[in-house]
Coordinates of C-alpha atoms in Angstrom, one line a residue:
Chain M
M1069 CA 0.0 0.0 0.0
A1070 CA 1.0 3.6 -0.4
F1071 CA 1.2 6.1 2.4
A1072 CA 3.5 8.7 4.0
V1073 CA 7.1 7.7 4.3
S1074 CA 8.4 10.8 5.7
P1075 CA 7.5 12.7 8.9
R1076 CA 4.3 14.7 8.5
S1077 CA 6.2 17.9 9.0
T1078 CA 5.1 21.1 7.3
V1079 CA 6.6 21.4 3.8
I1080 CA 7.5 25.0 3.1
Y1081 CA 6.4 25.9 -0.3
P1082 CA 8.0 28.8 -2.1
T1083 CA 6.0 32.0 -1.4
C1084 CA 3.7 33.3 -4.1
K1085 CA 5.6 35.4 -6.5
Y1086 CA 2.7 37.7 -7.5
S1087 CA 1.8 40.8 -5.7
S1088 CA -1.1 41.4 -8.1
P1089 CA -2.7 39.5 -10.9
P1090 CA -1.1 39.4 -14.4
S1091 CA -1.5 42.7 -16.2
K1092 CA -3.5 41.3 -19.1
P1093 CA -5.9 38.8 -17.5
Y1094 CA -7.9 38.0 -20.6
S1095 CA -5.2 37.7 -23.2
R1096 CA -4.8 34.2 -24.4
C1097 CA -1.6 32.3 -24.0
G1098 CA -0.5 28.8 -24.7
F1099 CA 0.4 25.9 -22.5
S1100 CA 3.9 27.0 -22.0
I1101 CA 4.7 27.7 -18.4
S1102 CA 6.2 31.0 -19.5
C1103 CA 2.7 32.5 -19.4
C1104 CA 2.0 36.2 -19.6
S1105 CA 3.4 38.7 -17.1
I1106 CA 5.7 36.4 -15.2
D1107 CA 8.5 38.1 -13.4
L1108 CA 11.3 35.8 -14.5
Q1109 CA 13.7 37.0 -11.8
S1110 CA 11.4 35.7 -9.1
T1111 CA 10.6 32.3 -10.8
S1112 CA 13.6 30.5 -9.4
L1113 CA 11.6 27.4 -9.7
A1114 CA 11.2 27.7 -13.5
S1115 CA 14.8 27.0 -14.2
N1116 CA 14.6 23.8 -12.1
I1117 CA 11.5 22.5 -13.8
S1118 CA 12.5 19.6 -16.0
R1119 CA 10.2 16.6 -15.5
R1120 CA 7.7 16.1 -18.2
C1121 CA 3.9 16.0 -17.7
E1122 CA 1.4 15.4 -20.4
L1123 CA -1.5 17.8 -20.3
V1124 CA -4.9 16.4 -21.4
D1125 CA -6.7 19.7 -21.7
L1126 CA -10.5 19.3 -22.0
H1127 CA -11.4 22.4 -19.9
E1128 CA -13.6 23.9 -22.5
E1129 CA -15.7 20.7 -22.7
L1130 CA -18.3 19.0 -20.6
V1131 CA -17.0 15.5 -20.2
S1132 CA -19.0 12.4 -19.0
Y1133 CA -17.8 11.5 -15.5
R1134 CA -17.7 7.8 -16.4
K1135 CA -15.6 8.4 -19.5
A1136 CA -13.1 10.6 -17.6
W1137 CA -12.9 7.9 -14.9
D1138 CA -12.3 5.2 -17.5
L1139 CA -9.6 7.4 -19.1
Q1140 CA -7.9 7.8 -15.7
K1141 CA -7.9 4.1 -15.0
A1142 CA -6.6 3.3 -18.5
I1143 CA -3.7 5.8 -17.9
V1144 CA -3.0 4.4 -14.5
K1145 CA -2.9 0.9 -15.9
E1146 CA -0.6 2.0 -18.7
K1147 CA 1.8 3.6 -16.1
K1148 CA 1.8 0.5 -13.9
V1149 CA 2.9 -1.7 -16.8
L1150 CA 5.7 0.7 -17.5
I1151 CA 6.8 0.6 -13.9
E1152 CA 6.9 -3.2 -14.0
T1153 CA 9.1 -3.1 -17.1
N1154 CA 11.3 -0.4 -15.5
Q1155 CA 10.5 2.2 -18.1
E1156 CA 10.5 5.9 -17.5
F1157 CA 7.4 7.8 -18.3
P1158 CA 6.0 11.3 -17.9
D1159 CA 3.2 12.2 -15.5
T1160 CA -0.2 13.1 -16.8
V1161 CA -2.8 15.7 -15.8
I1162 CA -6.3 15.9 -17.1
V1163 CA -8.2 19.2 -16.8
L1164 CA -11.9 19.3 -17.7
Q1165 CA -15.5 20.2 -16.7
H1166 CA -18.1 17.6 -16.0
H1167 CA -21.8 17.3 -16.7
P1168 CA -23.8 17.6 -13.5
V1169 CA -23.1 14.5 -11.3
F1170 CA -22.8 13.5 -7.7
T1171 CA -19.9 11.3 -6.7
L1172 CA -19.2 9.2 -3.6
G1173 CA -15.9 7.9 -2.3
T1174 CA -15.2 4.3 -1.3
G1175 CA -16.5 4.8 2.2
S1176 CA -19.0 7.5 1.5
S1177 CA -22.3 7.4 3.5
V1178 CA -25.6 8.0 1.7
Q1179 CA -26.7 9.8 4.9
Y1180 CA -25.0 12.8 3.3
L1181 CA -27.5 12.8 0.4
N1182 CA -30.5 14.9 1.0
F1183 CA -32.6 12.9 -1.4
N1184 CA -33.5 9.3 -2.3
V1185 CA -30.8 7.9 -4.6
Q1186 CA -33.7 6.5 -6.7
N1187 CA -35.0 10.0 -7.3
S1188 CA -31.7 11.8 -7.7
P1189 CA -31.7 14.9 -9.9
Y1190 CA -28.4 13.7 -11.4
D1191 CA -26.4 10.5 -11.6
V1192 CA -24.8 9.3 -8.4
I1193 CA -21.6 7.4 -8.9
R1194 CA -19.6 5.6 -6.3
T1195 CA -15.9 5.7 -7.0
E1196 CA -12.7 4.4 -5.4
R1197 CA -11.4 7.8 -4.3
G1198 CA -11.2 9.0 -0.7
G1199 CA -13.6 11.5 0.7
E1200 CA -17.3 11.9 1.0
V1201 CA -20.0 13.0 -1.4
T1202 CA -19.4 15.9 -3.7
Y1203 CA -21.0 17.5 -6.8
H1204 CA -19.4 18.2 -10.2
G1205 CA -20.9 20.4 -12.8
P1206 CA -20.4 23.1 -15.5
G1207 CA -18.4 26.1 -14.3
Q1208 CA -16.2 24.0 -12.0
L1209 CA -12.7 23.2 -13.1
V1210 CA -11.7 19.6 -12.3
M1211 CA -8.1 18.5 -12.4
Y1212 CA -7.0 14.8 -12.3
P1213 CA -3.2 14.6 -11.8
I1214 CA -1.9 11.1 -12.5
L1215 CA 1.5 11.3 -11.0
N1216 CA 4.1 8.7 -10.0
L1217 CA 4.8 9.9 -6.5
R1218 CA 8.1 8.0 -6.6
N1219 CA 9.3 11.0 -8.7
H1220 CA 7.9 13.5 -6.2
K1221 CA 7.4 12.5 -2.6
M1222 CA 6.1 9.2 -1.4
D1223 CA 3.9 10.9 1.1
L1224 CA 0.1 11.1 0.7
H1225 CA -0.2 13.9 3.2
W1226 CA 2.4 16.0 1.3
Y1227 CA 0.5 15.3 -1.9
L1228 CA -2.8 16.5 -0.5
R1229 CA -1.2 19.7 0.9
A1230 CA 0.5 20.2 -2.5
L1231 CA -2.9 20.0 -4.3
E1232 CA -4.3 22.5 -1.8
E1233 CA -1.3 24.8 -2.4
V1234 CA -1.9 24.8 -6.1
V1235 CA -5.5 26.1 -5.6
I1236 CA -4.5 28.6 -2.8
R1237 CA -1.9 30.1 -5.2
V1238 CA -4.5 30.3 -8.1
L1239 CA -6.9 32.1 -5.9
S1240 CA -4.2 34.5 -4.6
S1241 CA -2.3 35.2 -7.8
A1242 CA -5.2 35.3 -10.3
F1243 CA -8.0 36.6 -8.1
T1244 CA -6.4 38.2 -5.0
I1245 CA -8.6 35.9 -2.9
K1246 CA -7.0 34.9 0.3
A1247 CA -7.8 31.2 0.8
S1248 CA -6.5 28.8 3.4
R1249 CA -6.5 25.2 4.6
L1250 CA -8.5 24.0 7.6
Q1251 CA -7.1 21.4 9.8
K1252 CA -9.0 18.1 9.5
H1253 CA -10.9 19.4 6.5
T1254 CA -8.9 18.7 3.4
G1255 CA -9.7 21.3 0.7
V1256 CA -9.4 25.0 0.1
W1257 CA -11.5 27.4 2.1
V1258 CA -12.3 31.1 2.0
E1259 CA -13.5 31.8 5.6
D1260 CA -16.2 29.1 6.1
Q1261 CA -16.8 28.3 2.5
K1262 CA -15.1 25.6 0.6
L1263 CA -14.0 26.6 -2.9
A1264 CA -12.1 23.4 -3.8
A1265 CA -12.7 19.8 -2.9
I1266 CA -10.1 17.1 -3.0
G1267 CA -10.3 13.4 -3.0
I1268 CA -7.7 11.0 -4.3
R1269 CA -6.8 7.4 -4.9
V1270 CA -3.3 6.0 -4.9
S1271 CA -2.4 2.6 -6.4
N1272 CA 1.3 1.5 -6.3
W1273 CA 2.2 5.2 -5.8
I1274 CA 0.3 6.3 -8.9
T1275 CA -2.3 8.9 -8.0
Y1276 CA -5.6 9.6 -9.7
H1277 CA -8.8 11.5 -9.0
G1278 CA -7.9 14.9 -7.7
L1279 CA -9.4 18.3 -7.1
A1280 CA -12.4 20.3 -8.2
L1281 CA -12.3 24.1 -8.1
N1282 CA -15.6 26.0 -8.1
V1283 CA -15.2 28.9 -10.5
A1284 CA -18.5 30.2 -11.9
M1285 CA -21.3 27.7 -11.5
D1286 CA -24.7 27.0 -10.2
L1287 CA -24.0 26.1 -6.5
S1288 CA -27.6 25.0 -5.8
P1289 CA -26.9 21.3 -6.3
F1290 CA -24.6 21.4 -3.3
Q1291 CA -27.7 22.1 -1.2
R1292 CA -28.9 18.6 -2.1
I1293 CA -26.0 17.0 -0.3
I1294 CA -23.9 17.5 2.9
P1295 CA -20.7 18.3 0.9
C1296 CA -17.8 16.1 2.0
G1297 CA -19.9 15.2 5.1
I1298 CA -19.3 18.6 6.7
R1299 CA -22.6 20.0 8.1
D1300 CA -21.7 23.3 9.5
R1301 CA -19.9 25.0 6.6
G1302 CA -20.8 26.1 3.1
V1303 CA -19.6 25.9 -0.4
G1304 CA -18.6 28.9 -2.5
S1305 CA -17.1 29.7 -5.9
I1306 CA -14.6 32.2 -7.2
R1307 CA -17.6 34.1 -8.7
S1308 CA -19.5 34.2 -5.4
I1309 CA -16.5 35.4 -3.5
L1310 CA -15.8 38.1 -6.0
E1311 CA -19.4 39.3 -6.0
K1312 CA -19.6 39.3 -2.3
D1313 CA -16.5 41.5 -2.1
Q1314 CA -17.5 43.7 -5.1
A1315 CA -17.5 46.8 -2.9
F1316 CA -13.8 46.1 -2.5
N1317 CA -12.1 48.9 -4.2
N1318 CA -10.1 47.0 -6.8
S1319 CA -10.6 47.7 -10.4
T1320 CA -9.1 44.4 -11.5
R1321 CA -11.5 42.4 -9.3
N1322 CA -14.4 44.5 -10.4
E1323 CA -13.5 43.8 -14.0
M1324 CA -13.5 40.1 -13.2
C1325 CA -16.9 40.3 -11.6
N1326 CA -18.2 41.7 -14.8
A1327 CA -16.6 39.0 -17.0
D1328 CA -18.9 36.2 -18.1
D1329 CA -18.6 32.7 -16.7
S1330 CA -16.6 31.2 -19.5
L1331 CA -14.0 34.0 -19.4
L1332 CA -13.6 33.5 -15.6
V1333 CA -13.2 29.7 -16.1
D1334 CA -10.7 30.3 -18.8
F1335 CA -8.7 32.7 -16.6
A1336 CA -8.8 30.3 -13.7
H1337 CA -7.7 27.5 -15.9
R1338 CA -4.6 29.2 -17.1
S1339 CA -3.6 30.0 -13.6
L1340 CA -4.4 26.5 -12.4
I1341 CA -2.1 25.0 -15.1
Q1342 CA 0.6 27.5 -14.2
E1343 CA 0.5 26.9 -10.5
F1344 CA 0.3 23.1 -10.9
S1345 CA 3.4 23.3 -13.0
E1346 CA 5.2 25.2 -10.4
V1347 CA 4.2 23.4 -7.3
F1348 CA 4.9 20.0 -8.8
Q1349 CA 7.9 21.2 -10.8
L1350 CA 6.6 19.9 -14.1
N1351 CA 6.9 20.9 -17.7
L1352 CA 3.4 20.5 -19.2
E1353 CA 3.1 19.3 -22.8
P1354 CA -0.2 19.0 -24.5
R1355 CA -1.2 15.4 -25.2
L1356 CA -3.4 15.5 -28.2
F1357 CA -4.0 11.8 -28.3
Y1358 CA -6.9 12.0 -25.9
S1359 CA -9.3 14.1 -28.0
S1360 CA -12.9 15.0 -27.0
S1361 CA -14.1 12.1 -29.2
S1362 CA -12.6 9.6 -26.7
T1363 CA -14.6 11.3 -23.9
D1364 CA -18.1 11.2 -25.4
K1365 CA -20.4 13.9 -24.3
E1366 CA -23.5 12.8 -22.5
Chain G
M668 CA 6.5 3.9 26.0
A669 CA 2.8 3.1 25.8
L670 CA 3.4 1.8 22.3
R671 CA 6.2 -0.5 23.5
M672 CA 3.9 -1.9 26.1
W673 CA 1.1 -2.4 23.6
A674 CA 3.5 -4.0 21.2
S675 CA 4.8 -6.3 23.9
S676 CA 1.3 -7.4 24.9
T677 CA 0.4 -7.9 21.3
A678 CA 3.5 -10.0 20.8
N679 CA 2.6 -12.1 23.8
A680 CA -0.8 -12.7 22.4
L681 CA 0.6 -13.7 19.1
G682 CA 3.3 -15.8 20.8
V683 CA 6.1 -14.0 19.2
S684 CA 8.9 -11.9 20.5
C685 CA 8.8 -8.2 20.0
K686 CA 11.6 -6.0 18.5
T687 CA 11.4 -2.3 18.7
K688 CA 14.0 0.1 17.3
A689 CA 16.2 1.1 20.2
Q690 CA 18.0 4.1 18.7
F691 CA 18.1 7.8 19.3
L692 CA 16.2 9.6 16.7
P693 CA 15.2 13.3 16.4
A694 CA 12.0 14.2 18.1
F695 CA 9.9 14.6 15.0
S696 CA 10.4 10.9 14.2
L697 CA 9.4 9.7 17.6
S698 CA 6.6 7.7 16.0
R699 CA 9.0 5.8 13.8
C700 CA 11.1 5.0 16.9
F701 CA 8.2 3.1 18.4
S702 CA 6.8 1.3 15.3
S703 CA 6.8 -2.3 16.0
V704 CA 8.1 -5.1 13.8
L705 CA 7.2 -8.5 15.0
D706 CA 9.1 -11.8 14.8
G707 CA 7.4 -14.6 13.1
L708 CA 5.8 -12.5 10.4
R709 CA 6.9 -11.9 6.8
Y710 CA 6.8 -8.5 5.3
A711 CA 6.2 -7.0 1.8
N712 CA 8.0 -3.9 0.6
S713 CA 4.5 -2.3 0.2
H714 CA 4.2 -2.6 4.0
E715 CA 1.8 -5.5 4.5
W716 CA 2.5 -8.4 6.9
V717 CA 1.6 -12.0 6.6
K718 CA 1.5 -14.7 9.3
H719 CA 1.3 -18.3 8.1
D720 CA -0.9 -20.1 10.6
G721 CA -1.5 -23.7 9.6
P722 CA -3.7 -23.9 6.5
V723 CA -4.3 -20.2 6.4
A724 CA -2.3 -17.0 6.1
I725 CA -3.4 -13.9 7.9
I726 CA -2.7 -10.5 6.2
G727 CA -2.7 -6.9 7.4
I728 CA -0.7 -3.7 7.2
T729 CA 2.2 -3.0 9.4
D730 CA 2.5 -0.7 12.4
H731 CA 4.8 1.5 10.3
A732 CA 2.2 1.7 7.6
Q733 CA -0.7 2.6 9.9
D734 CA 1.4 5.2 11.7
H735 CA 2.2 7.0 8.5
L736 CA -1.3 6.7 7.2
G737 CA -2.9 8.4 10.1
E738 CA -6.4 7.7 11.2
V739 CA -8.0 5.1 9.0
V740 CA -11.6 6.0 8.3
F741 CA -12.7 3.3 5.9
V742 CA -11.5 -0.1 4.9
D743 CA -12.5 -1.8 1.6
L744 CA -12.2 -5.6 1.8
P745 CA -12.7 -8.2 -0.9
E746 CA -15.4 -10.9 -1.0
V747 CA -14.8 -14.3 0.6
G748 CA -14.0 -16.8 -2.1
G749 CA -12.2 -14.2 -4.3
L750 CA -8.7 -14.8 -5.4
V751 CA -5.7 -12.6 -4.6
S752 CA -2.3 -12.7 -6.2
K753 CA 1.1 -11.8 -4.9
G754 CA 1.6 -8.1 -5.3
G755 CA -1.9 -7.5 -6.5
S756 CA -4.4 -5.2 -4.8
F757 CA -7.1 -6.8 -2.6
G758 CA -8.6 -3.8 -1.0
A759 CA -8.0 -0.3 0.2
V760 CA -7.6 1.8 3.3
E761 CA -8.8 5.4 3.4
S762 CA -7.5 8.2 5.6
V763 CA -7.9 11.9 5.1
K764 CA -9.4 12.0 1.6
A765 CA -6.8 9.6 0.3
S766 CA -7.7 6.0 -0.5
S767 CA -4.7 3.6 -1.0
D768 CA -4.5 0.1 -2.4
V769 CA -3.5 -2.7 -0.1
N770 CA -1.6 -5.4 -1.8
S771 CA -1.5 -9.1 -1.0
P772 CA 2.0 -10.4 -0.2
I773 CA 1.1 -13.9 -1.4
S774 CA -1.4 -15.6 -3.7
G775 CA -4.4 -17.5 -2.6
E776 CA -8.1 -17.7 -2.0
V777 CA -9.8 -15.4 0.5
V778 CA -11.4 -17.5 3.2
E779 CA -12.3 -14.9 5.7
V780 CA -12.3 -11.1 6.0
N781 CA -12.3 -9.0 9.2
S782 CA -15.8 -7.6 9.2
K783 CA -15.1 -5.7 12.4
L784 CA -13.1 -3.2 10.3
T785 CA -16.4 -2.1 8.7
E786 CA -17.6 -0.8 12.0
V787 CA -14.3 0.1 13.6
P788 CA -11.7 0.9 10.8
G789 CA -9.5 2.4 13.5
L790 CA -8.6 -1.1 14.7
I791 CA -5.9 -0.9 11.9
N792 CA -4.4 1.9 13.8
S793 CA -4.8 0.6 17.4
S794 CA -4.0 -3.0 16.7
P795 CA -2.4 -3.5 13.2
Y796 CA -1.1 -7.0 14.0
E797 CA -4.0 -8.4 16.0
D798 CA -7.5 -7.0 15.9
G799 CA -6.7 -5.0 12.8
W800 CA -6.0 -8.0 10.6
M801 CA -7.6 -7.6 7.2
I802 CA -8.0 -11.0 5.4
K803 CA -7.2 -14.6 5.8
I804 CA -6.3 -16.6 2.7
K805 CA -5.6 -20.2 1.8
P806 CA -2.2 -19.8 0.2
S807 CA -1.9 -21.3 -3.3
D808 CA 1.9 -21.3 -3.2
P809 CA 3.4 -21.2 0.3
S810 CA 6.9 -20.9 -1.2
E811 CA 6.0 -17.3 -2.0
L812 CA 6.5 -16.6 1.8
Q813 CA 10.2 -17.0 1.3
T814 CA 10.4 -14.2 -1.2
L815 CA 9.2 -11.8 1.5
M816 CA 11.3 -9.9 4.1
G817 CA 11.9 -11.1 7.6
P818 CA 11.6 -8.7 10.6
T819 CA 15.2 -7.5 10.6
E820 CA 15.2 -7.0 6.8
Y821 CA 11.9 -5.1 7.0
T822 CA 13.1 -2.9 9.8
K823 CA 16.1 -1.9 7.7
F824 CA 13.9 -1.4 4.7
C825 CA 11.7 1.0 6.6
E826 CA 14.7 2.9 7.9
E827 CA 16.2 3.2 4.4
E828 CA 12.8 4.3 2.9
D829 CA 12.3 6.9 5.5
T830 CA 15.8 8.3 5.1
A831 CA 15.5 8.5 1.4
H832 CA 12.3 10.6 1.5

């Protein structure tokens, strides 16, 4: 089995290099980690980034949960074969959005569903990830890193903290939203609202499943469940936090508030790729093999 | 100290002698200092143990494993009658939003699973070698036990793994 093999001491991540969001938030840029407005002097990590990671970027599509799940399992199986034959291989990360769906972890309790499963408004799928029930839907960015932790840190606690770090940096650097961790409640929080949920599975040190960041979405499905089994806290999105703080005298944030959902998702996506690349020290290369046709829309 | 006493009583119950690491380690690794490794068991490098007890072999995860995992909140076990193969996954343990495969050190047929773990998954933490056993199998090839590590080798393996990471 896979678990932490180092003391669960706090890993100090490099501090965020941005003091304000990139100057041209809506300009498009490619998958290269040298995205717009980076201060190269402060990106001491960039010169050390050398390990390859395939990026399967489906973030502009709504992908069937089952198809994405099958894709992950196929990639994990592929990597396990390569491990057995002592071959090197890059990591993979999938980024996408899902059609509306509720998912449960291996040990999830149906008591956290506020409806009868037979009369569910959306599909309810039990998976092999950790964590309790959650909702995925349009306007939420989902990231499934399929990493060989032997090349990173064979420590599940570190990995969970690293995923949280990615999102905390996205919220800070791209949206000037101060987010944090909550002890005993894995995920990323802004005050008492969870903006990103995390649940993973590890098989022979290969990770899959991952994180879901609420960007600009209909949050009402979360009211049909007790998200992650936590009763006394809520769920938010980047949009809801920005609108709540609209009185905040920041022209960039006000501009973001007025942007439509797809622009906000696009902007969040670029930051997510950037921060993921930095936290995990990976060079992302688009993998075009997995096209949208292999992840049929529902 | 409490862990040493627990390990000792567990060892007595299993009829084996108990070895603990008697070395000075920095305070942050205090938990590793007291992880117990028992005589009479064989160990896989994925941190499962197996005890050959007559016609069956009992399998669980080691004290070292449960310590690093943290609180186990859910255990996924196979069906009785299913087959497991050496190195193959037979279930999972979940802690803190992370669900990890548990692999079988040897091949065989599952004859019993520890249903107590459904209600009290924390038994894996409190009693990894006794009440926290996970499955019992009828080994299909007992010679596979010889490919596993003994307690001394496993202790060294854990130390090297921890040092490397």
